[in-house]
Amino acid sequence: MEPAGSLTGGRRPSPGGLWLASPVLVAACAALAALFVTASARAAVACCGAVATLAVAAAACEAVRRGREGAAARQRAERQLADLEHYCLEVMPPVVEAVRRGEAPGDVLPPSLHPADSDPRLVTAHEKLTDTVVRAVRDRELQRDSARRAIVGIACRLQAEIHRLRADLRRMRFEHPAPEVLGDLMHLEHGVDVAGRVAAGLAVLGGGSPARQWQKPVSLHDVLRAGSAPIAEYLRIELHRIAEVAVPGPAVEPLSLVFSELMDNATRYSPPSTKVVVDTEEVASGIEVSIEDKGVGLTEETRRHAEFLLTRAQNGLDLEDLGETARMGLRVAGVLAGRLGLRVSLRPSACDGVRAVVLVPHDLLTALPVEACARGGGRPSEPVTRRQAVSGPPRPRLRR
């Protein structure tokens, strides 16, 4: 038994073909009816059959015409839908991304947004929408750029004022050598250094760079000591097993700021009576710097959030990402890590705390200067003496 539709080659007959066959069927029925009626009524039956055949033929032609128009309308709608999908998914996202990068809209817009047979009304509407979106994105980026420039300007003014305060404090240290006054001055100078670190971090978040620059390489030991200086609880930082390598001058200040922010986080989120241990280990791709505290550690959710902040900052920080609390530490470290090519990760510590690991690649390392080797720049640090505790944090003698 043959399947249904086998007489038509497996295809269902089109509605148009059925409509065209209807007049033939009506004419055949009229002819049969005329054959079976009396001779006197045959003319009337034939006339009625002819009229019915013409009416059905006219209705069939109209149905076929409307069916073709409907099919053409469906095809146009499908093309317009495909055109709209192409516009939304393939045309607009690259244009918006290019405008965000600062490129001119005329340079990124394609010559024709739509195929040649598109509906002119749809083309006009899409062109107006494109112009509105591009102008809105461009204005938004200009506002963000203005905000970043303003933040960098404010940070530079703060850094200039902090530099002036440092100069005044150094002058007062020579003018008032009494131990009781000198200790207070050193305490004030340390507070100014902490404020300077915050100002430098603010400049980094705005797209700027730390103000100070170094010309000569500096030992990694001194860079870590410089990083421990501008934090509130510097006395809790202990340097162990520091590799005898140096950091090129241009990378000294940014790398020191990364270590400062991570050390500051370690001291903030661990008991005041504990130490924060910093050591290094040579690996295949560079030097791994570990900053380990003895705090309460991180939950899995908190760790994922912290790593998200680091990764998001490395890929490009938006000022809106700071949120209401504006926690800067991890974000500053992430921004600088992205610029320098560092890899920063947070791992559980053996003491139930947090171990921040910074992988410094070989590109940011160089041989230790001869003068640093002469004064033991790479040896493990001594415990902080009583005199250092009174006078302020140990300040490495970095040479510009």
mmCIF file with all atom_site columns, N, CA, C and O in Angstrom, residues 5-30:
data_model
loop_
_atom_site.group_PDB
_atom_site.id
_atom_site.type_symbol
_atom_site.label_atom_id
_atom_site.label_alt_id
_atom_site.label_comp_id
_atom_site.label_asym_id
_atom_site.label_entity_id
_atom_site.label_seq_id
_atom_site.pdbx_PDB_ins_code
_atom_site.Cartn_x
_atom_site.Cartn_y
_atom_site.Cartn_z
_atom_site.occupancy
_atom_site.B_iso_or_equiv
_atom_site.pdbx_formal_charge
_atom_site.auth_seq_id
_atom_site.auth_comp_id
_atom_site.auth_asym_id
_atom_site.auth_atom_id
_atom_site.pdbx_PDB_model_num
ATOM 1   N N  . GLY A 1 5  ? 0.264   10.714 -0.497  1.00 0.00 ? 5  GLY A N  1
ATOM 2   C CA . GLY A 1 5  ? 1.057   11.698 -1.195  1.00 0.00 ? 5  GLY A CA 1
ATOM 3   C C  . GLY A 1 5  ? 1.963   11.103 -2.232  1.00 0.00 ? 5  GLY A C  1
ATOM 4   O O  . GLY A 1 5  ? 2.723   11.817 -2.881  1.00 0.00 ? 5  GLY A O  1
ATOM 5   N N  . SER A 1 6  ? 1.943   9.758  -2.439  1.00 0.00 ? 6  SER A N  1
ATOM 6   C CA . SER A 1 6  ? 2.845   9.163  -3.404  1.00 0.00 ? 6  SER A CA 1
ATOM 7   C C  . SER A 1 6  ? 2.480   9.545  -4.822  1.00 0.00 ? 6  SER A C  1
ATOM 8   O O  . SER A 1 6  ? 3.316   9.559  -5.715  1.00 0.00 ? 6  SER A O  1
ATOM 9   N N  . LEU A 1 7  ? 1.201   9.860  -5.072  1.00 0.00 ? 7  LEU A N  1
ATOM 10  C CA . LEU A 1 7  ? 0.783   10.242 -6.428  1.00 0.00 ? 7  LEU A CA 1
ATOM 11  C C  . LEU A 1 7  ? 1.360   11.588 -6.837  1.00 0.00 ? 7  LEU A C  1
ATOM 12  O O  . LEU A 1 7  ? 1.445   11.895 -8.016  1.00 0.00 ? 7  LEU A O  1
ATOM 13  N N  . THR A 1 8  ? 1.757   12.380 -5.884  1.00 0.00 ? 8  THR A N  1
ATOM 14  C CA . THR A 1 8  ? 2.340   13.703 -6.184  1.00 0.00 ? 8  THR A CA 1
ATOM 15  C C  . THR A 1 8  ? 3.821   13.725 -5.914  1.00 0.00 ? 8  THR A C  1
ATOM 16  O O  . THR A 1 8  ? 4.399   14.778 -5.667  1.00 0.00 ? 8  THR A O  1
ATOM 17  N N  . GLY A 1 9  ? 4.421   12.545 -5.943  1.00 0.00 ? 9  GLY A N  1
ATOM 18  C CA . GLY A 1 9  ? 5.868   12.521 -5.728  1.00 0.00 ? 9  GLY A CA 1
ATOM 19  C C  . GLY A 1 9  ? 6.256   12.756 -4.297  1.00 0.00 ? 9  GLY A C  1
ATOM 20  O O  . GLY A 1 9  ? 7.349   13.242 -4.030  1.00 0.00 ? 9  GLY A O  1
ATOM 21  N N  . GLY A 1 10 ? 5.359   12.432 -3.331  1.00 0.00 ? 10 GLY A N  1
ATOM 22  C CA . GLY A 1 10 ? 5.708   12.627 -1.929  1.00 0.00 ? 10 GLY A CA 1
ATOM 23  C C  . GLY A 1 10 ? 5.503   14.034 -1.439  1.00 0.00 ? 10 GLY A C  1
ATOM 24  O O  . GLY A 1 10 ? 5.815   14.347 -0.308  1.00 0.00 ? 10 GLY A O  1
ATOM 25  N N  . ARG A 1 11 ? 4.975   14.931 -2.273  1.00 0.00 ? 11 ARG A N  1
ATOM 26  C CA . ARG A 1 11 ? 4.743   16.313 -1.868  1.00 0.00 ? 11 ARG A CA 1
ATOM 27  C C  . ARG A 1 11 ? 3.259   16.590 -1.797  1.00 0.00 ? 11 ARG A C  1
ATOM 28  O O  . ARG A 1 11 ? 2.480   16.119 -2.642  1.00 0.00 ? 11 ARG A O  1
ATOM 29  N N  . ARG A 1 12 ? 2.888   17.370 -0.835  1.00 0.00 ? 12 ARG A N  1
ATOM 30  C CA . ARG A 1 12 ? 1.481   17.736 -0.696  1.00 0.00 ? 12 ARG A CA 1
ATOM 31  C C  . ARG A 1 12 ? 1.120   18.745 -1.768  1.00 0.00 ? 12 ARG A C  1
ATOM 32  O O  . ARG A 1 12 ? 1.892   19.657 -2.068  1.00 0.00 ? 12 ARG A O  1
ATOM 33  N N  . PRO A 1 13 ? -0.060  18.630 -2.356  1.00 0.00 ? 13 PRO A N  1
ATOM 34  C CA . PRO A 1 13 ? -0.456  19.596 -3.387  1.00 0.00 ? 13 PRO A CA 1
ATOM 35  C C  . PRO A 1 13 ? -0.607  20.981 -2.783  1.00 0.00 ? 13 PRO A C  1
ATOM 36  O O  . PRO A 1 13 ? -1.082  21.140 -1.664  1.00 0.00 ? 13 PRO A O  1
ATOM 37  N N  . SER A 1 14 ? -0.238  21.962 -3.572  1.00 0.00 ? 14 SER A N  1
ATOM 38  C CA . SER A 1 14 ? -0.303  23.333 -3.071  1.00 0.00 ? 14 SER A CA 1
ATOM 39  C C  . SER A 1 14 ? -1.745  23.809 -3.060  1.00 0.00 ? 14 SER A C  1
ATOM 40  O O  . SER A 1 14 ? -2.576  23.376 -3.873  1.00 0.00 ? 14 SER A O  1
ATOM 41  N N  . PRO A 1 15 ? -2.080  24.727 -2.134  1.00 0.00 ? 15 PRO A N  1
ATOM 42  C CA . PRO A 1 15 ? -3.446  25.273 -2.113  1.00 0.00 ? 15 PRO A CA 1
ATOM 43  C C  . PRO A 1 15 ? -3.822  25.938 -3.419  1.00 0.00 ? 15 PRO A C  1
ATOM 44  O O  . PRO A 1 15 ? -4.991  25.898 -3.837  1.00 0.00 ? 15 PRO A O  1
ATOM 45  N N  . GLY A 1 16 ? -2.861  26.550 -4.105  1.00 0.00 ? 16 GLY A N  1
ATOM 46  C CA . GLY A 1 16 ? -3.177  27.197 -5.375  1.00 0.00 ? 16 GLY A CA 1
ATOM 47  C C  . GLY A 1 16 ? -3.649  26.197 -6.412  1.00 0.00 ? 16 GLY A C  1
ATOM 48  O O  . GLY A 1 16 ? -4.588  26.439 -7.185  1.00 0.00 ? 16 GLY A O  1
ATOM 49  N N  . GLY A 1 17 ? -3.008  25.005 -6.443  1.00 0.00 ? 17 GLY A N  1
ATOM 50  C CA . GLY A 1 17 ? -3.433  23.976 -7.395  1.00 0.00 ? 17 GLY A CA 1
ATOM 51  C C  . GLY A 1 17 ? -4.839  23.486 -7.109  1.00 0.00 ? 17 GLY A C  1
ATOM 52  O O  . GLY A 1 17 ? -5.633  23.219 -8.031  1.00 0.00 ? 17 GLY A O  1
ATOM 53  N N  . LEU A 1 18 ? -5.202  23.352 -5.844  1.00 0.00 ? 18 LEU A N  1
ATOM 54  C CA . LEU A 1 18 ? -6.557  22.924 -5.490  1.00 0.00 ? 18 LEU A CA 1
ATOM 55  C C  . LEU A 1 18 ? -7.582  23.960 -5.920  1.00 0.00 ? 18 LEU A C  1
ATOM 56  O O  . LEU A 1 18 ? -8.666  23.613 -6.423  1.00 0.00 ? 18 LEU A O  1
ATOM 57  N N  . TRP A 1 19 ? -7.243  25.239 -5.709  1.00 0.00 ? 19 TRP A N  1
ATOM 58  C CA . TRP A 1 19 ? -8.180  26.278 -6.117  1.00 0.00 ? 19 TRP A CA 1
ATOM 59  C C  . TRP A 1 19 ? -8.353  26.288 -7.639  1.00 0.00 ? 19 TRP A C  1
ATOM 60  O O  . TRP A 1 19 ? -9.455  26.484 -8.153  1.00 0.00 ? 19 TRP A O  1
ATOM 61  N N  . LEU A 1 20 ? -7.287  26.093 -8.385  1.00 0.00 ? 20 LEU A N  1
ATOM 62  C CA . LEU A 1 20 ? -7.399  26.095 -9.840  1.00 0.00 ? 20 LEU A CA 1
ATOM 63  C C  . LEU A 1 20 ? -8.185  24.882 -10.350 1.00 0.00 ? 20 LEU A C  1
ATOM 64  O O  . LEU A 1 20 ? -8.807  24.921 -11.421 1.00 0.00 ? 20 LEU A O  1
ATOM 65  N N  . ALA A 1 21 ? -8.153  23.768 -9.605  1.00 0.00 ? 21 ALA A N  1
ATOM 66  C CA . ALA A 1 21 ? -8.921  22.578 -10.016 1.00 0.00 ? 21 ALA A CA 1
ATOM 67  C C  . ALA A 1 21 ? -10.409 22.703 -9.706  1.00 0.00 ? 21 ALA A C  1
ATOM 68  O O  . ALA A 1 21 ? -11.242 21.958 -10.270 1.00 0.00 ? 21 ALA A O  1
ATOM 69  N N  . SER A 1 22 ? -10.792 23.633 -8.848  1.00 0.00 ? 22 SER A N  1
ATOM 70  C CA . SER A 1 22 ? -12.197 23.770 -8.451  1.00 0.00 ? 22 SER A CA 1
ATOM 71  C C  . SER A 1 22 ? -13.112 24.134 -9.623  1.00 0.00 ? 22 SER A C  1
ATOM 72  O O  . SER A 1 22 ? -14.200 23.533 -9.785  1.00 0.00 ? 22 SER A O  1
ATOM 73  N N  . PRO A 1 23 ? -12.784 25.118 -10.503 1.00 0.00 ? 23 PRO A N  1
ATOM 74  C CA . PRO A 1 23 ? -13.681 25.404 -11.632 1.00 0.00 ? 23 PRO A CA 1
ATOM 75  C C  . PRO A 1 23 ? -13.879 24.206 -12.544 1.00 0.00 ? 23 PRO A C  1
ATOM 76  O O  . PRO A 1 23 ? -14.977 23.988 -13.100 1.00 0.00 ? 23 PRO A O  1
ATOM 77  N N  . VAL A 1 24 ? -12.850 23.405 -12.760 1.00 0.00 ? 24 VAL A N  1
ATOM 78  C CA . VAL A 1 24 ? -12.976 22.215 -13.605 1.00 0.00 ? 24 VAL A CA 1
ATOM 79  C C  . VAL A 1 24 ? -13.971 21.234 -12.990 1.00 0.00 ? 24 VAL A C  1
ATOM 80  O O  . VAL A 1 24 ? -14.825 20.655 -13.688 1.00 0.00 ? 24 VAL A O  1
ATOM 81  N N  . LEU A 1 25 ? -13.892 21.046 -11.694 1.00 0.00 ? 25 LEU A N  1
ATOM 82  C CA . LEU A 1 25 ? -14.821 20.147 -11.022 1.00 0.00 ? 25 LEU A CA 1
ATOM 83  C C  . LEU A 1 25 ? -16.250 20.657 -11.108 1.00 0.00 ? 25 LEU A C  1
ATOM 84  O O  . LEU A 1 25 ? -17.202 19.885 -11.341 1.00 0.00 ? 25 LEU A O  1
ATOM 85  N N  . VAL A 1 26 ? -16.433 21.969 -10.933 1.00 0.00 ? 26 VAL A N  1
ATOM 86  C CA . VAL A 1 26 ? -17.776 22.548 -11.020 1.00 0.00 ? 26 VAL A CA 1
ATOM 87  C C  . VAL A 1 26 ? -18.334 22.385 -12.430 1.00 0.00 ? 26 VAL A C  1
ATOM 88  O O  . VAL A 1 26 ? -19.523 22.038 -12.639 1.00 0.00 ? 26 VAL A O  1
ATOM 89  N N  . ALA A 1 27 ? -17.491 22.629 -13.448 1.00 0.00 ? 27 ALA A N  1
ATOM 90  C CA . ALA A 1 27 ? -17.956 22.479 -14.838 1.00 0.00 ? 27 ALA A CA 1
ATOM 91  C C  . ALA A 1 27 ? -18.322 21.033 -15.136 1.00 0.00 ? 27 ALA A C  1
ATOM 92  O O  . ALA A 1 27 ? -19.324 20.741 -15.828 1.00 0.00 ? 27 ALA A O  1
ATOM 93  N N  . ALA A 1 28 ? -17.509 20.094 -14.613 1.00 0.00 ? 28 ALA A N  1
ATOM 94  C CA . ALA A 1 28 ? -17.816 18.680 -14.837 1.00 0.00 ? 28 ALA A CA 1
ATOM 95  C C  . ALA A 1 28 ? -19.130 18.289 -14.173 1.00 0.00 ? 28 ALA A C  1
ATOM 96  O O  . ALA A 1 28 ? -19.965 17.548 -14.763 1.00 0.00 ? 28 ALA A O  1
ATOM 97  N N  . CYS A 1 29 ? -19.365 18.771 -12.969 1.00 0.00 ? 29 CYS A N  1
ATOM 98  C CA . CYS A 1 29 ? -20.627 18.476 -12.273 1.00 0.00 ? 29 CYS A CA 1
ATOM 99  C C  . CYS A 1 29 ? -21.810 19.077 -13.017 1.00 0.00 ? 29 CYS A C  1
ATOM 100 O O  . CYS A 1 29 ? -22.902 18.451 -13.128 1.00 0.00 ? 29 CYS A O  1
ATOM 101 N N  . ALA A 1 30 ? -21.659 20.281 -13.566 1.00 0.00 ? 30 ALA A N  1
ATOM 102 C CA . ALA A 1 30 ? -22.748 20.907 -14.323 1.00 0.00 ? 30 ALA A CA 1
ATOM 103 C C  . ALA A 1 30 ? -23.049 20.119 -15.579 1.00 0.00 ? 30 ALA A C  1
ATOM 104 O O  . ALA A 1 30 ? -24.229 19.940 -15.980 1.00 0.00 ? 30 ALA A O  1
#
